[in-house]
């Protein structure tokens, strides 16, 4: 006689982040949209030149121009304000230097996020999946033993949603930081599986 059992398992693995992403903004004001745009570009260039990260790790991801006459509580008296949003990829150890240099150059730090490189993330995910599968089988074996049954082959695996923890500093957290020693917490990846196993009775295994 052959039957089956379905159990769930969860696996978790974590590692210290090896990548930091700092988002900055540079602004420029002017009497015309073109003047504001050029001022913002010059400001962004000044910030980029001041940063310790290599040029290929600094990129402009967004540009915008605002007509301040129609804005609610405008931040400038100039008719136009242009903004360039910069993203800096660096190692966590240099985040403090990036923040200080950017602030000294007049840039505004919007957020700091800590991540894992894709290869490391995938390795952790595979390890978490393996741990989840082991946990599901352990549960199945413990339940089966009560009925004197044996767990054999896997019939079906259903993966749950991957959960990835991430630490970031934004807005108030940046304002409250009394120094530039940003110490990221480990990034955790959690995998959940639902596994259906075949069961065999003692008589069927003879």
mmCIF file of C-alpha atoms in Angstrom:
data_model
loop_
_atom_site.group_PDB
_atom_site.id
_atom_site.type_symbol
_atom_site.label_atom_id
_atom_site.label_comp_id
_atom_site.label_asym_id
_atom_site.label_seq_id
_atom_site.Cartn_x
_atom_site.Cartn_y
_atom_site.Cartn_z
ATOM 1 C CA UNK A 1 0.000 0.000 0.000
ATOM 2 C CA UNK A 2 1.372 3.442 -0.968
ATOM 3 C CA UNK A 3 0.121 6.761 0.441
ATOM 4 C CA UNK A 4 1.508 10.247 0.766
ATOM 5 C CA UNK A 5 2.052 13.095 3.215
ATOM 6 C CA UNK A 6 2.518 16.849 2.718
ATOM 7 C CA UNK A 7 4.646 18.977 5.030
ATOM 8 C CA UNK A 8 6.111 22.472 5.027
ATOM 9 C CA UNK A 9 9.671 23.527 5.666
ATOM 10 C CA UNK A 10 11.394 26.878 6.088
ATOM 11 C CA UNK A 11 15.073 27.636 5.615
ATOM 12 C CA UNK A 12 16.912 30.847 6.442
ATOM 13 C CA UNK A 13 20.411 31.986 5.548
ATOM 14 C CA UNK A 14 22.042 35.392 6.042
ATOM 15 C CA UNK A 15 25.183 37.323 5.165
ATOM 16 C CA UNK A 16 26.644 40.770 5.719
ATOM 17 C CA UNK A 17 25.809 43.056 2.752
ATOM 18 C CA UNK A 18 28.616 43.504 0.230
ATOM 19 C CA UNK A 19 26.996 46.319 -1.789
ATOM 20 C CA UNK A 20 25.684 49.739 -0.803
ATOM 21 C CA UNK A 21 23.507 51.994 -2.962
ATOM 22 C CA UNK A 22 23.442 55.693 -2.075
ATOM 23 C CA UNK A 23 20.840 57.935 -3.693
ATOM 24 C CA UNK A 24 21.695 61.629 -4.009
ATOM 25 C CA UNK A 25 20.044 64.656 -5.552
ATOM 26 C CA UNK A 26 21.587 67.732 -7.141
ATOM 27 C CA UNK A 27 19.491 70.824 -7.813
ATOM 28 C CA UNK A 28 19.784 73.964 -9.908
ATOM 29 C CA UNK A 29 17.617 77.086 -10.029
ATOM 30 C CA UNK A 30 17.111 79.544 -12.863
ATOM 31 C CA UNK A 31 14.921 82.093 -14.546
ATOM 32 C CA UNK A 32 14.297 79.597 -17.352
ATOM 33 C CA UNK A 33 14.021 75.832 -17.594
ATOM 34 C CA UNK A 34 17.260 75.678 -19.623
ATOM 35 C CA UNK A 35 19.237 77.720 -17.083
ATOM 36 C CA UNK A 36 17.930 75.572 -14.210
ATOM 37 C CA UNK A 37 18.753 72.401 -16.139
ATOM 38 C CA UNK A 38 22.326 73.523 -16.804
ATOM 39 C CA UNK A 39 22.756 74.554 -13.163
ATOM 40 C CA UNK A 40 21.584 71.131 -11.990
ATOM 41 C CA UNK A 41 23.961 69.413 -14.425
ATOM 42 C CA UNK A 42 26.877 71.500 -13.157
ATOM 43 C CA UNK A 43 25.919 70.698 -9.572
ATOM 44 C CA UNK A 44 25.714 66.986 -10.353
ATOM 45 C CA UNK A 45 29.124 67.116 -12.056
ATOM 46 C CA UNK A 46 30.608 68.773 -8.956
ATOM 47 C CA UNK A 47 29.179 66.049 -6.735
ATOM 48 C CA UNK A 48 30.416 63.278 -9.025
ATOM 49 C CA UNK A 49 33.925 64.740 -9.086
ATOM 50 C CA UNK A 50 34.013 64.825 -5.289
ATOM 51 C CA UNK A 51 33.003 61.222 -4.709
ATOM 52 C CA UNK A 52 35.534 58.466 -3.958
ATOM 53 C CA UNK A 53 33.633 55.898 -6.043
ATOM 54 C CA UNK A 54 34.855 55.144 -9.604
ATOM 55 C CA UNK A 55 33.006 56.987 -12.386
ATOM 56 C CA UNK A 56 31.414 53.808 -13.723
ATOM 57 C CA UNK A 57 29.633 53.337 -10.387
ATOM 58 C CA UNK A 58 27.966 56.748 -10.424
ATOM 59 C CA UNK A 59 24.976 57.205 -12.705
ATOM 60 C CA UNK A 60 22.176 59.680 -13.267
ATOM 61 C CA UNK A 61 18.829 57.883 -13.096
ATOM 62 C CA UNK A 62 16.353 60.753 -13.324
ATOM 63 C CA UNK A 63 16.118 64.401 -14.394
ATOM 64 C CA UNK A 64 13.198 66.721 -13.745
ATOM 65 C CA UNK A 65 12.321 70.416 -14.030
ATOM 66 C CA UNK A 66 9.664 72.097 -11.898
ATOM 67 C CA UNK A 67 7.835 75.331 -12.631
ATOM 68 C CA UNK A 68 7.827 76.699 -9.084
ATOM 69 C CA UNK A 69 5.065 79.210 -9.736
ATOM 70 C CA UNK A 70 2.523 76.404 -9.653
ATOM 71 C CA UNK A 71 4.171 74.492 -6.811
ATOM 72 C CA UNK A 72 2.815 74.356 -3.263
ATOM 73 C CA UNK A 73 5.380 75.802 -0.827
ATOM 74 C CA UNK A 74 8.247 76.001 -3.363
ATOM 75 C CA UNK A 75 11.755 75.488 -1.997
ATOM 76 C CA UNK A 76 13.178 78.327 -4.072
ATOM 77 C CA UNK A 77 12.228 81.829 -5.187
ATOM 78 C CA UNK A 78 13.497 81.106 -8.702
ATOM 79 C CA UNK A 79 10.879 80.458 -11.387
ATOM 80 C CA UNK A 80 12.356 77.057 -12.188
ATOM 81 C CA UNK A 81 14.140 74.297 -10.291
ATOM 82 C CA UNK A 82 15.816 71.343 -11.963
ATOM 83 C CA UNK A 83 16.773 68.148 -10.113
ATOM 84 C CA UNK A 84 19.126 65.326 -11.038
ATOM 85 C CA UNK A 85 18.923 62.080 -9.099
ATOM 86 C CA UNK A 86 22.220 60.233 -8.811
ATOM 87 C CA UNK A 87 22.815 56.677 -7.669
ATOM 88 C CA UNK A 88 26.204 55.606 -6.319
ATOM 89 C CA UNK A 89 27.156 51.915 -6.043
ATOM 90 C CA UNK A 90 29.932 51.310 -3.529
ATOM 91 C CA UNK A 91 31.114 48.887 -0.888
ATOM 92 C CA UNK A 92 29.602 49.376 2.593
ATOM 93 C CA UNK A 93 32.967 50.439 4.022
ATOM 94 C CA UNK A 94 33.005 53.598 1.884
ATOM 95 C CA UNK A 95 29.417 54.739 2.500
ATOM 96 C CA UNK A 96 30.505 57.234 5.158
ATOM 97 C CA UNK A 97 33.005 58.841 2.778
ATOM 98 C CA UNK A 98 30.402 59.055 0.007
ATOM 99 C CA UNK A 99 27.888 60.737 2.324
ATOM 100 C CA UNK A 100 30.414 63.264 3.659
ATOM 101 C CA UNK A 101 31.833 64.178 0.256
ATOM 102 C CA UNK A 102 28.393 64.471 -1.318
ATOM 103 C CA UNK A 103 27.141 66.708 1.493
ATOM 104 C CA UNK A 104 30.243 68.898 1.271
ATOM 105 C CA UNK A 105 29.565 69.300 -2.463
ATOM 106 C CA UNK A 106 26.017 70.432 -1.767
ATOM 107 C CA UNK A 107 24.274 67.178 -2.596
ATOM 108 C CA UNK A 108 21.339 65.872 -0.604
ATOM 109 C CA UNK A 109 21.400 62.234 0.486
ATOM 110 C CA UNK A 110 17.972 60.694 -0.054
ATOM 111 C CA UNK A 111 18.591 57.109 0.996
ATOM 112 C CA UNK A 112 21.195 54.435 1.669
ATOM 113 C CA UNK A 113 20.363 50.794 0.985
ATOM 114 C CA UNK A 114 22.507 47.746 1.646
ATOM 115 C CA UNK A 115 22.279 44.714 -0.643
ATOM 116 C CA UNK A 116 23.998 41.517 -1.694
ATOM 117 C CA UNK A 117 25.541 40.948 -5.103
ATOM 118 C CA UNK A 118 23.384 38.653 -7.228
ATOM 119 C CA UNK A 119 25.811 35.699 -7.089
ATOM 120 C CA UNK A 120 25.904 35.811 -3.283
ATOM 121 C CA UNK A 121 22.134 36.243 -3.093
ATOM 122 C CA UNK A 122 21.572 33.208 -5.330
ATOM 123 C CA UNK A 123 23.966 31.084 -3.268
ATOM 124 C CA UNK A 124 22.125 32.011 -0.061
ATOM 125 C CA UNK A 125 18.780 31.294 -1.709
ATOM 126 C CA UNK A 126 19.958 27.829 -2.788
ATOM 127 C CA UNK A 127 21.205 27.098 0.728
ATOM 128 C CA UNK A 128 17.926 28.313 2.244
ATOM 129 C CA UNK A 129 15.949 26.092 -0.167
ATOM 130 C CA UNK A 130 18.082 23.092 0.723
ATOM 131 C CA UNK A 131 17.522 23.746 4.425
ATOM 132 C CA UNK A 132 13.770 24.115 3.837
ATOM 133 C CA UNK A 133 13.632 20.785 1.999
ATOM 134 C CA UNK A 134 15.529 19.064 4.797
ATOM 135 C CA UNK A 135 13.160 20.534 7.360
ATOM 136 C CA UNK A 136 10.107 19.357 5.397
ATOM 137 C CA UNK A 137 11.497 15.811 5.162
ATOM 138 C CA UNK A 138 12.345 15.757 8.874
ATOM 139 C CA UNK A 139 8.745 16.696 9.688
ATOM 140 C CA UNK A 140 7.387 14.052 7.352
ATOM 141 C CA UNK A 141 9.644 11.357 8.810
ATOM 142 C CA UNK A 142 8.680 12.259 12.366
ATOM 143 C CA UNK A 143 4.974 12.061 11.558
ATOM 144 C CA UNK A 144 5.350 8.881 9.500
ATOM 145 C CA UNK A 145 7.271 7.122 12.268
ATOM 146 C CA UNK A 146 4.237 7.353 14.523
ATOM 147 C CA UNK A 147 2.299 5.201 12.059
ATOM 148 C CA UNK A 148 5.313 2.987 11.362
ATOM 149 C CA UNK A 149 5.586 4.274 7.808
ATOM 150 C CA UNK A 150 8.650 5.215 5.762
ATOM 151 C CA UNK A 151 9.128 8.418 3.766
ATOM 152 C CA UNK A 152 10.434 7.734 0.261
ATOM 153 C CA UNK A 153 10.317 9.796 -2.937
ATOM 154 C CA UNK A 154 9.213 13.386 -3.418
ATOM 155 C CA UNK A 155 5.977 13.606 -5.404
ATOM 156 C CA UNK A 156 5.632 17.379 -5.679
ATOM 157 C CA UNK A 157 7.332 20.566 -4.472
ATOM 158 C CA UNK A 158 5.600 23.922 -4.191
ATOM 159 C CA UNK A 159 7.775 26.911 -3.377
ATOM 160 C CA UNK A 160 6.476 29.782 -1.306
ATOM 161 C CA UNK A 161 7.442 33.423 -1.674
ATOM 162 C CA UNK A 162 11.098 34.277 -1.111
ATOM 163 C CA UNK A 163 11.575 36.699 1.764
ATOM 164 C CA UNK A 164 14.623 38.940 1.616
ATOM 165 C CA UNK A 165 15.477 41.219 4.498
ATOM 166 C CA UNK A 166 17.230 44.493 3.702
ATOM 167 C CA UNK A 167 18.433 47.450 5.736
ATOM 168 C CA UNK A 168 18.268 51.016 4.587
ATOM 169 C CA UNK A 169 18.656 54.536 5.934
ATOM 170 C CA UNK A 170 16.208 57.160 4.741
ATOM 171 C CA UNK A 171 15.039 60.645 5.708
ATOM 172 C CA UNK A 172 14.785 60.810 9.514
ATOM 173 C CA UNK A 173 17.271 57.968 10.013
ATOM 174 C CA UNK A 174 19.871 59.905 8.052
ATOM 175 C CA UNK A 175 19.135 63.093 9.976
ATOM 176 C CA UNK A 176 19.454 61.283 13.290
ATOM 177 C CA UNK A 177 22.787 59.656 12.423
ATOM 178 C CA UNK A 178 25.340 61.486 14.589
ATOM 179 C CA UNK A 179 28.283 60.099 12.628
ATOM 180 C CA UNK A 180 28.960 58.508 9.254
ATOM 181 C CA UNK A 181 29.793 55.012 10.497
ATOM 182 C CA UNK A 182 26.899 53.142 8.885
ATOM 183 C CA UNK A 183 27.015 49.527 10.039
ATOM 184 C CA UNK A 184 24.588 47.344 8.068
ATOM 185 C CA UNK A 185 22.839 44.390 9.635
ATOM 186 C CA UNK A 186 22.987 40.993 7.907
ATOM 187 C CA UNK A 187 20.693 40.468 4.938
ATOM 188 C CA UNK A 188 18.520 37.394 5.530
ATOM 189 C CA UNK A 189 16.899 35.253 2.841
ATOM 190 C CA UNK A 190 14.063 32.945 3.852
ATOM 191 C CA UNK A 191 12.608 30.206 1.655
ATOM 192 C CA UNK A 192 9.448 28.186 2.332
ATOM 193 C CA UNK A 193 8.449 24.967 0.566
ATOM 194 C CA UNK A 194 5.478 22.639 0.678
ATOM 195 C CA UNK A 195 6.538 19.099 -0.195
ATOM 196 C CA UNK A 196 4.474 16.020 -0.885
ATOM 197 C CA UNK A 197 6.283 12.763 -0.084
ATOM 198 C CA UNK A 198 5.372 9.170 -0.846
ATOM 199 C CA UNK A 199 4.933 6.863 2.123
ATOM 200 C CA UNK A 200 5.419 3.114 2.244
ATOM 201 C CA UNK A 201 4.250 0.623 4.787
ATOM 202 C CA UNK A 202 6.604 -1.983 6.194
ATOM 203 C CA UNK A 203 4.891 -4.740 4.186
ATOM 204 C CA UNK A 204 5.330 -2.932 0.862
ATOM 205 C CA UNK A 205 9.088 -2.620 1.382
ATOM 206 C CA UNK A 206 9.686 -6.346 1.727
#
